[in-house]
Amino acid sequence: MSALNIPMPREQLERIVRQVVRQQFAERLEAGEQQLSAAYTPNLVVNISARHLHISREHLRQLFGPQAELTVYRWLYQPGEFASEQTVTIMGPRRKAIEKVRILGPVRPATQVEVSYTDAVALGIDAPCRPSGDTKGAPGCILIGPEGVVELPECVIRAQRHVHMSPTDAETYGFKDKQSVKLRVSSDCTTTFEDVLCRVAPTFLLEVHLDTDEGNACDLVNATSVELLA
Amino acid sequence: MSALNIPMPREQLERIVRQVVRQQFAERLEAGEQQLSAAYTPNLVVNISARHLHISREHLRQLFGPQAELTVYRWLYQPGEFASEQTVTIMGPRRKAIEKVRILGPVRPATQVEVSYTDAVALGIDAPCRPSGDTKGAPGCILIGPEGVVELPECVIRAQRHVHMSPTDAETYGFKDKQSVKLRVSSDCTTTFEDVLCRVAPTFLLEVHLDTDEGNACDLVNATSVELLA
């Protein structure tokens, strides 16, 4: 994974070590040490993904110059993922724009813009709700960087609400990769989000991603509890 | 009710007539005509309330001049309620503003500003989630009209999601005034909103009000069904 070339802060290293330890618990569980099951309690984290984009190497160079690299602004909860210092302006078909939209690194094979419905209305773009990576038939937009402009087809989506989890987490909950589950957020305006897509991978930490509309709808910031349900 | 002095369009008159007929069904039901119960099917409507304000006579005059009256821009679903042609600018403590916020009529005893959390963030105001009318301890704001400015304490809230209903509707669902119920909106991002406040009155038509964050979170515009649950 190319992200491993980037220096990691202590906090993130600790998280990865914990993840490895959990994974080993899981392997011993599978090997029949049933009494270990009580030792693992999933630590559910729910975060809001503000509008952002992922970018290909080619588009990064077109927007930021031929030598451009993404540099770390802030590490994210998922190992190796980071908010970069680089931002772009996104423009819709009627020249409505949102400035300073942050690129999340590392670079990816394809460029993808993820906005909330509120953002989509502001841009005049009818963004479909899709799992990350599924941009076929989605609307395009114009990206404006300090060194260039790119007009992109099929790139703007509202990311379907989803939960990252390790195989250990999935086993603990009894969930499978790509399964739709529910998230209940308790607050003054308690809300249950259905159609939460499970994304299972060994490198993932247990984390739900909502967008800003969803986070605001349930007042996530002041939530008293969160729970994943089948 | 002062709103009855305002001329009503045919569509709204029809709604009121239907409401009266329903009410008569309810009275006959209570009188023992049980077979009538099958005749009434609630027609659940869910609408998004964009940011707006209600205004007192005094503040209307301060903002729009001593002879000012609210004039009808568009009738709303609830009988007698209307979006007025009059709009104001709302300003937060750090001079962040939202322009063209519509006043809903008729005039009320107290002025109250209702915003989404997205709006509250834009204004730099920490608006609490409250039932309409409960503004005690809520933050204030500055209202700017064409003829004057008013600095108001305790007026900015996020309106708690709620459902207007007639006593007949309440009886059909088995709900009581002020009860908290649930609204399930089915879409690509199905969402169940809890803490939906029942507001029962003879003049109310069956209608849920969500704010823009909530409407966007569940993609209400493209919803395939809506249902109220206990």
XYZ file of C-alpha atoms in Angstrom:
460
model
C 0.000 0.000 0.000
C 1.596 3.232 -1.147
C 0.368 5.063 1.949
C 2.953 3.226 4.039
C 5.646 5.454 2.550
C 4.085 8.371 4.429
C 5.329 8.901 8.008
C 2.607 8.018 10.534
C 1.918 9.673 13.872
C 2.080 7.653 17.101
C -1.719 7.654 17.521
C -2.239 5.982 14.185
C 0.501 3.426 14.764
C -1.178 2.485 18.049
C -4.459 1.948 16.284
C -2.833 -0.387 13.784
C -1.134 -2.376 16.530
C -4.492 -2.757 18.294
C -6.016 -3.900 15.025
C -3.313 -6.565 14.584
C -3.879 -7.796 18.133
C -7.626 -8.015 17.475
C -6.998 -9.935 14.287
C -4.876 -12.427 16.209
C -7.695 -12.841 18.711
C -9.955 -13.623 15.777
C -7.575 -16.259 14.433
C -7.355 -17.932 17.820
C -11.155 -17.806 18.025
C -11.420 -19.590 14.730
C -8.934 -22.131 16.047
C -11.431 -23.012 18.782
C -10.498 -20.832 21.738
C -14.122 -19.825 22.329
C -13.442 -18.216 25.692
C -11.602 -15.417 23.947
C -14.804 -14.075 22.442
C -15.570 -12.032 25.525
C -12.211 -10.283 25.210
C -13.118 -8.367 22.051
C -15.594 -5.510 22.217
C -16.021 -3.515 19.024
C -15.320 0.189 19.418
C -17.900 1.799 17.123
C -16.923 5.217 15.801
C -19.259 7.360 13.656
C -17.717 10.202 11.693
C -19.057 12.775 9.260
C -17.402 12.932 5.840
C -17.636 16.495 4.632
C -17.569 17.056 0.862
C -14.258 15.840 -0.599
C -12.689 14.206 -3.605
C -10.313 11.371 -4.382
C -7.940 12.040 -7.231
C -5.952 10.136 -9.841
C -2.262 10.796 -10.439
C -3.066 12.193 -13.883
C -5.665 14.696 -12.637
C -3.456 15.712 -9.697
C -0.740 16.705 -12.181
C -3.186 18.546 -14.432
C -4.550 20.571 -11.508
C -1.397 21.101 -9.415
C 1.467 20.820 -11.914
C 3.634 17.960 -13.239
C 5.626 17.427 -10.011
C 2.651 17.624 -7.639
C 2.273 15.255 -4.676
C -0.463 15.127 -2.017
C 0.837 16.287 1.354
C -0.716 15.440 4.729
C -2.964 18.052 6.353
C -4.565 15.677 8.883
C -4.557 11.915 9.328
C -7.952 10.233 9.162
C -9.217 7.392 11.333
C -8.671 4.715 8.672
C -4.984 3.679 8.546
C -3.056 5.361 5.715
C -5.918 7.712 4.761
C -5.409 11.428 5.105
C -6.935 14.829 4.346
C -4.377 16.508 2.117
C -3.268 20.119 2.132
C -4.467 20.356 -1.473
C -7.932 21.735 -2.241
C -9.811 22.445 -5.488
C -12.869 24.356 -6.633
C -15.765 22.226 -7.907
C -18.019 23.817 -10.521
C -21.404 22.620 -11.776
C -23.019 23.048 -15.184
C -24.463 26.509 -14.446
C -21.120 27.839 -13.149
C -22.218 27.466 -9.551
C -19.107 26.590 -7.529
C -17.930 25.350 -4.132
C -14.409 26.433 -3.213
C -11.742 24.771 -1.069
C -12.941 21.191 -1.420
C -10.300 18.986 0.150
C -8.600 16.080 -1.610
C -8.328 12.893 0.466
C -5.160 10.877 -0.084
C -3.447 8.739 -1.106
C -3.999 9.081 -4.873
C -6.423 6.554 -6.374
C -6.889 4.967 -9.805
C -9.947 7.165 -10.529
C -11.056 10.649 -9.546
C -14.352 10.785 -7.617
C -16.175 13.747 -6.056
C -18.347 13.068 -2.973
C -20.879 15.709 -1.918
C -23.958 15.930 0.291
C -27.389 16.621 -1.242
C -27.189 20.148 0.160
C -23.914 20.586 -1.773
C -25.426 19.001 -4.885
C -28.306 21.501 -4.815
C -25.804 24.351 -4.383
C -23.831 23.078 -7.403
C -26.927 22.417 -9.527
C -25.843 18.786 -9.911
C -28.273 15.882 -9.495
C -25.848 13.557 -7.680
C -27.003 9.941 -7.247
C -26.524 8.041 -3.971
C -23.878 5.396 -4.760
C -21.313 3.152 -3.090
C -17.825 4.652 -3.384
C -16.260 3.690 -6.726
C -19.592 3.334 -8.560
C -19.704 6.488 -10.680
C -21.060 4.976 -13.913
C -23.684 7.301 -15.390
C -23.198 9.868 -12.592
C -22.989 13.563 -13.568
C -19.653 15.218 -14.271
C -18.215 18.511 -13.081
C -15.328 20.892 -13.606
C -12.377 20.816 -11.195
C -10.265 23.949 -10.874
C -6.790 23.825 -9.310
C -3.974 26.359 -9.017
C -2.224 25.039 -12.134
C -5.065 23.862 -14.357
C -8.679 22.924 -15.018
C -10.157 19.491 -15.725
C -13.632 18.782 -17.084
C -14.644 15.346 -15.853
C -17.532 13.085 -16.900
C -19.189 10.640 -14.457
C -17.565 11.603 -11.167
C -20.042 13.294 -8.746
C -21.909 11.095 -6.264
C -23.389 11.206 -2.826
C -21.466 8.422 -1.083
C -23.858 5.818 0.280
C -23.666 5.744 4.071
C -21.281 2.900 4.959
C -19.364 1.208 7.734
C -15.742 0.157 7.487
C -14.963 -2.945 9.508
C -12.347 -5.651 9.935
C -13.254 -9.328 9.469
C -13.160 -9.592 13.291
C -15.738 -6.827 13.621
C -17.887 -8.394 10.897
C -17.780 -11.744 12.705
C -18.622 -10.114 16.037
C -21.688 -8.420 14.570
C -22.567 -11.322 12.278
C -22.344 -9.075 9.207
C -20.923 -9.797 5.751
C -19.130 -7.591 3.215
C -21.650 -5.560 1.117
C -24.513 -6.352 3.523
C -26.944 -3.509 4.267
C -27.236 -2.825 7.985
C -28.707 -0.086 10.209
C -27.191 2.602 12.383
C -29.237 4.065 15.230
C -28.050 7.410 16.565
C -29.654 8.476 19.867
C -30.016 12.216 20.442
C -32.773 14.821 20.831
C -33.706 13.813 17.281
C -32.973 10.083 17.307
C -32.583 8.619 13.840
C -32.097 5.143 12.393
C -30.227 5.078 9.114
C -30.924 1.988 7.005
C -29.027 0.981 3.843
C -25.681 1.327 5.655
C -23.263 -0.598 3.434
C -20.790 -2.946 5.187
C -17.273 -2.722 3.788
C -15.053 -5.419 5.277
C -11.260 -5.465 4.880
C -8.376 -6.548 7.146
C -6.956 -3.010 7.222
C -10.230 -1.298 8.179
C -11.021 0.073 11.622
C -14.664 0.030 12.736
C -16.044 3.367 11.546
C -19.329 4.562 10.037
C -19.202 7.401 7.516
C -22.238 9.683 7.261
C -22.351 12.834 5.170
C -23.038 16.283 6.587
C -26.796 16.139 5.860
C -27.089 12.838 7.696
C -24.881 14.034 10.563
C -26.965 17.190 10.931
C -30.286 15.349 10.618
C -29.515 13.230 13.719
C -27.433 15.876 15.558
C -24.498 13.461 15.655
C -22.294 15.969 17.475
C -24.579 15.783 20.529
C -25.514 12.107 20.232
C -25.634 10.098 23.458
C -25.120 6.672 21.836
C -24.674 4.914 18.493
C -25.414 1.293 17.640
C -25.196 -0.957 14.595
C -28.199 -3.228 13.993
C -28.941 -6.006 11.520
C -58.711 33.190 13.135
C -57.382 36.235 11.342
C -56.210 34.152 8.377
C -59.828 33.669 7.321
C -59.880 37.264 6.142
C -57.412 36.326 3.425
C -58.936 35.073 0.154
C -58.339 31.347 -0.288
C -57.696 29.483 -3.506
C -60.054 26.707 -4.620
C -57.528 23.964 -3.783
C -57.316 25.041 -0.180
C -61.071 25.392 0.186
C -61.460 21.826 -1.093
C -59.009 20.585 1.518
C -60.964 22.263 4.277
C -64.241 20.805 3.047
C -62.656 17.337 3.032
C -61.425 17.961 6.562
C -64.931 18.868 7.739
C -66.334 15.734 6.129
C -63.681 13.621 7.850
C -64.484 15.265 11.160
C -68.156 14.377 10.716
C -67.165 10.777 10.022
C -65.247 10.851 13.293
C -68.266 12.160 15.204
C -70.469 9.461 13.744
C -67.826 6.912 14.656
C -67.888 8.103 18.228
C -71.688 7.830 18.117
C -71.287 4.122 17.455
C -71.330 3.777 13.696
C -68.344 1.422 13.720
C -68.716 0.413 10.091
C -67.615 3.870 9.067
C -64.068 3.280 10.270
C -63.090 1.650 7.001
C -64.197 4.746 5.119
C -61.386 6.947 6.411
C -57.839 6.414 5.183
C -55.315 8.986 6.344
C -53.496 10.738 3.526
C -49.971 11.178 4.910
C -48.027 14.072 3.409
C -44.381 14.788 4.284
C -43.008 18.234 3.458
C -39.690 19.958 3.973
C -39.759 23.254 5.858
C -36.901 25.361 4.547
C -35.502 28.013 6.891
C -38.177 30.581 7.752
C -39.478 32.815 10.495
C -42.755 33.679 12.158
C -43.140 37.297 13.102
C -45.020 39.446 15.612
C -47.010 42.499 14.544
C -44.514 44.726 16.394
C -41.422 43.299 14.669
C -43.171 43.328 11.272
C -43.699 47.075 11.656
C -40.122 47.673 12.828
C -38.697 45.783 9.827
C -41.173 46.758 7.083
C -42.642 50.075 8.228
C -45.623 51.118 10.383
C -48.311 50.188 7.814
C -46.791 46.826 6.834
C -48.934 43.726 6.297
C -47.865 40.222 5.257
C -49.011 39.423 1.723
C -49.462 35.929 0.273
C -46.656 34.541 -1.901
C -47.818 30.908 -1.761
C -50.431 29.058 0.288
C -49.090 26.219 2.437
C -50.693 22.838 3.043
C -52.038 23.756 6.483
C -55.255 25.810 6.168
C -54.681 29.556 6.593
C -50.872 29.268 6.620
C -48.908 30.943 3.872
C -45.407 31.849 2.722
C -45.444 35.627 2.525
C -43.873 37.868 -0.082
C -41.818 39.442 2.716
C -38.267 38.236 3.397
C -35.556 39.331 5.835
C -31.821 38.862 6.327
C -30.822 36.871 9.424
C -27.451 37.717 10.956
C -25.482 35.782 13.571
C -23.084 37.066 16.240
C -20.048 37.114 13.924
C -21.884 39.035 11.188
C -22.432 35.888 9.148
C -25.750 36.278 7.365
C -28.370 34.399 5.361
C -30.392 36.583 3.000
C -33.971 36.277 1.733
C -35.370 34.206 4.590
C -39.110 34.026 4.083
C -41.686 35.029 6.700
C -44.557 32.568 7.128
C -47.922 34.134 7.876
C -50.227 35.011 9.473
C -48.516 37.148 12.124
C -48.041 35.452 15.507
C -47.752 36.633 19.106
C -43.973 36.010 19.129
C -41.203 36.132 16.538
C -39.367 32.818 16.019
C -36.613 31.882 13.550
C -36.442 28.242 12.393
C -33.246 27.030 10.701
C -31.601 23.706 9.861
C -28.300 22.719 11.523
C -26.547 23.458 8.224
C -27.986 26.986 8.388
C -27.063 27.294 12.077
C -23.429 26.421 11.272
C -23.439 28.981 8.441
C -24.772 31.634 10.848
C -22.416 30.666 13.683
C -25.438 30.100 15.947
C -25.767 27.036 18.194
C -29.504 26.501 17.646
C -31.189 23.954 19.946
C -33.720 21.422 18.644
C -37.072 22.541 20.119
C -40.819 22.232 19.583
C -42.177 25.328 17.852
C -42.921 28.033 20.413
C -40.300 26.864 22.932
C -37.529 29.430 22.490
C -36.636 29.963 26.159
C -32.852 30.159 26.500
C -32.319 29.775 22.734
C -29.778 32.069 21.057
C -30.818 35.380 19.552
C -30.023 36.963 16.203
C -30.326 40.176 14.241
C -33.152 40.570 11.704
C -32.671 43.066 8.880
C -35.637 44.297 6.839
C -36.045 47.021 4.217
C -37.218 49.572 6.807
C -35.368 48.623 9.952
C -33.245 46.282 12.061
C -34.245 44.318 15.170
C -31.879 42.599 17.600
C -33.779 39.713 19.161
C -32.927 37.531 22.165
C -34.087 33.898 22.435
C -35.541 33.289 19.000
C -33.423 30.868 16.902
C -34.276 27.150 17.030
C -34.178 24.069 14.912
C -37.847 23.064 14.854
C -38.288 19.560 16.208
C -39.570 17.259 13.480
C -43.339 17.073 13.929
C -46.599 15.883 12.457
C -49.757 17.969 12.244
C -52.926 15.917 12.518
C -56.624 16.221 13.184
C -58.276 14.392 16.095
C -59.630 11.940 13.481
C -56.107 11.195 12.240
C -54.851 10.844 15.816
C -57.637 8.389 16.582
C -56.970 6.406 13.418
C -53.275 6.038 14.300
C -53.904 5.692 18.027
C -51.695 8.710 18.756
C -52.141 11.518 21.301
C -51.205 15.199 21.186
C -47.509 15.727 22.142
C -46.738 12.004 21.750
C -43.391 11.142 20.132
C -43.829 8.881 17.107
C -41.658 7.668 14.215
C -41.587 8.426 10.502
C -40.028 5.896 8.128
C -39.056 7.232 4.718
C -38.202 4.540 2.139
C -35.672 5.501 -0.529
C -32.151 4.541 -1.645
C -31.140 5.753 1.810
C -34.092 4.657 3.931
C -34.311 6.490 7.238
C -36.496 6.267 10.330
C -36.896 9.535 12.186
C -37.811 9.112 15.848
C -38.877 11.929 18.200
C -41.520 13.110 15.716
C -43.823 15.278 17.818
C -47.595 14.819 17.331
C -49.500 18.097 17.170
C -53.231 17.491 17.158
C -55.792 20.191 16.363
C -59.177 20.202 14.592
C -57.878 22.562 11.888
C -54.737 20.531 11.080
C -54.306 18.415 7.970
C -52.118 15.316 8.240
C -48.620 16.547 7.388
C -45.105 15.854 8.669
C -42.602 18.706 8.650
C -38.918 17.845 8.279
C -36.164 20.403 7.846
C -33.836 20.493 4.835
C -31.095 18.435 6.550
C -33.598 15.706 7.390
C -35.185 15.844 3.930
C -31.769 15.565 2.291
C -30.567 12.820 4.639
C -33.399 10.499 3.515
C -33.654 11.807 -0.088
C -37.308 12.654 0.516
C -37.731 13.984 -3.023
C -37.141 10.499 -4.435
C -38.819 8.529 -1.631
C -40.992 5.580 -2.635
C -43.119 5.516 0.539
C -43.608 7.182 3.921
C -45.223 5.722 7.031
C -45.951 6.848 10.567
C -45.173 4.308 13.313
C -45.749 4.224 17.056
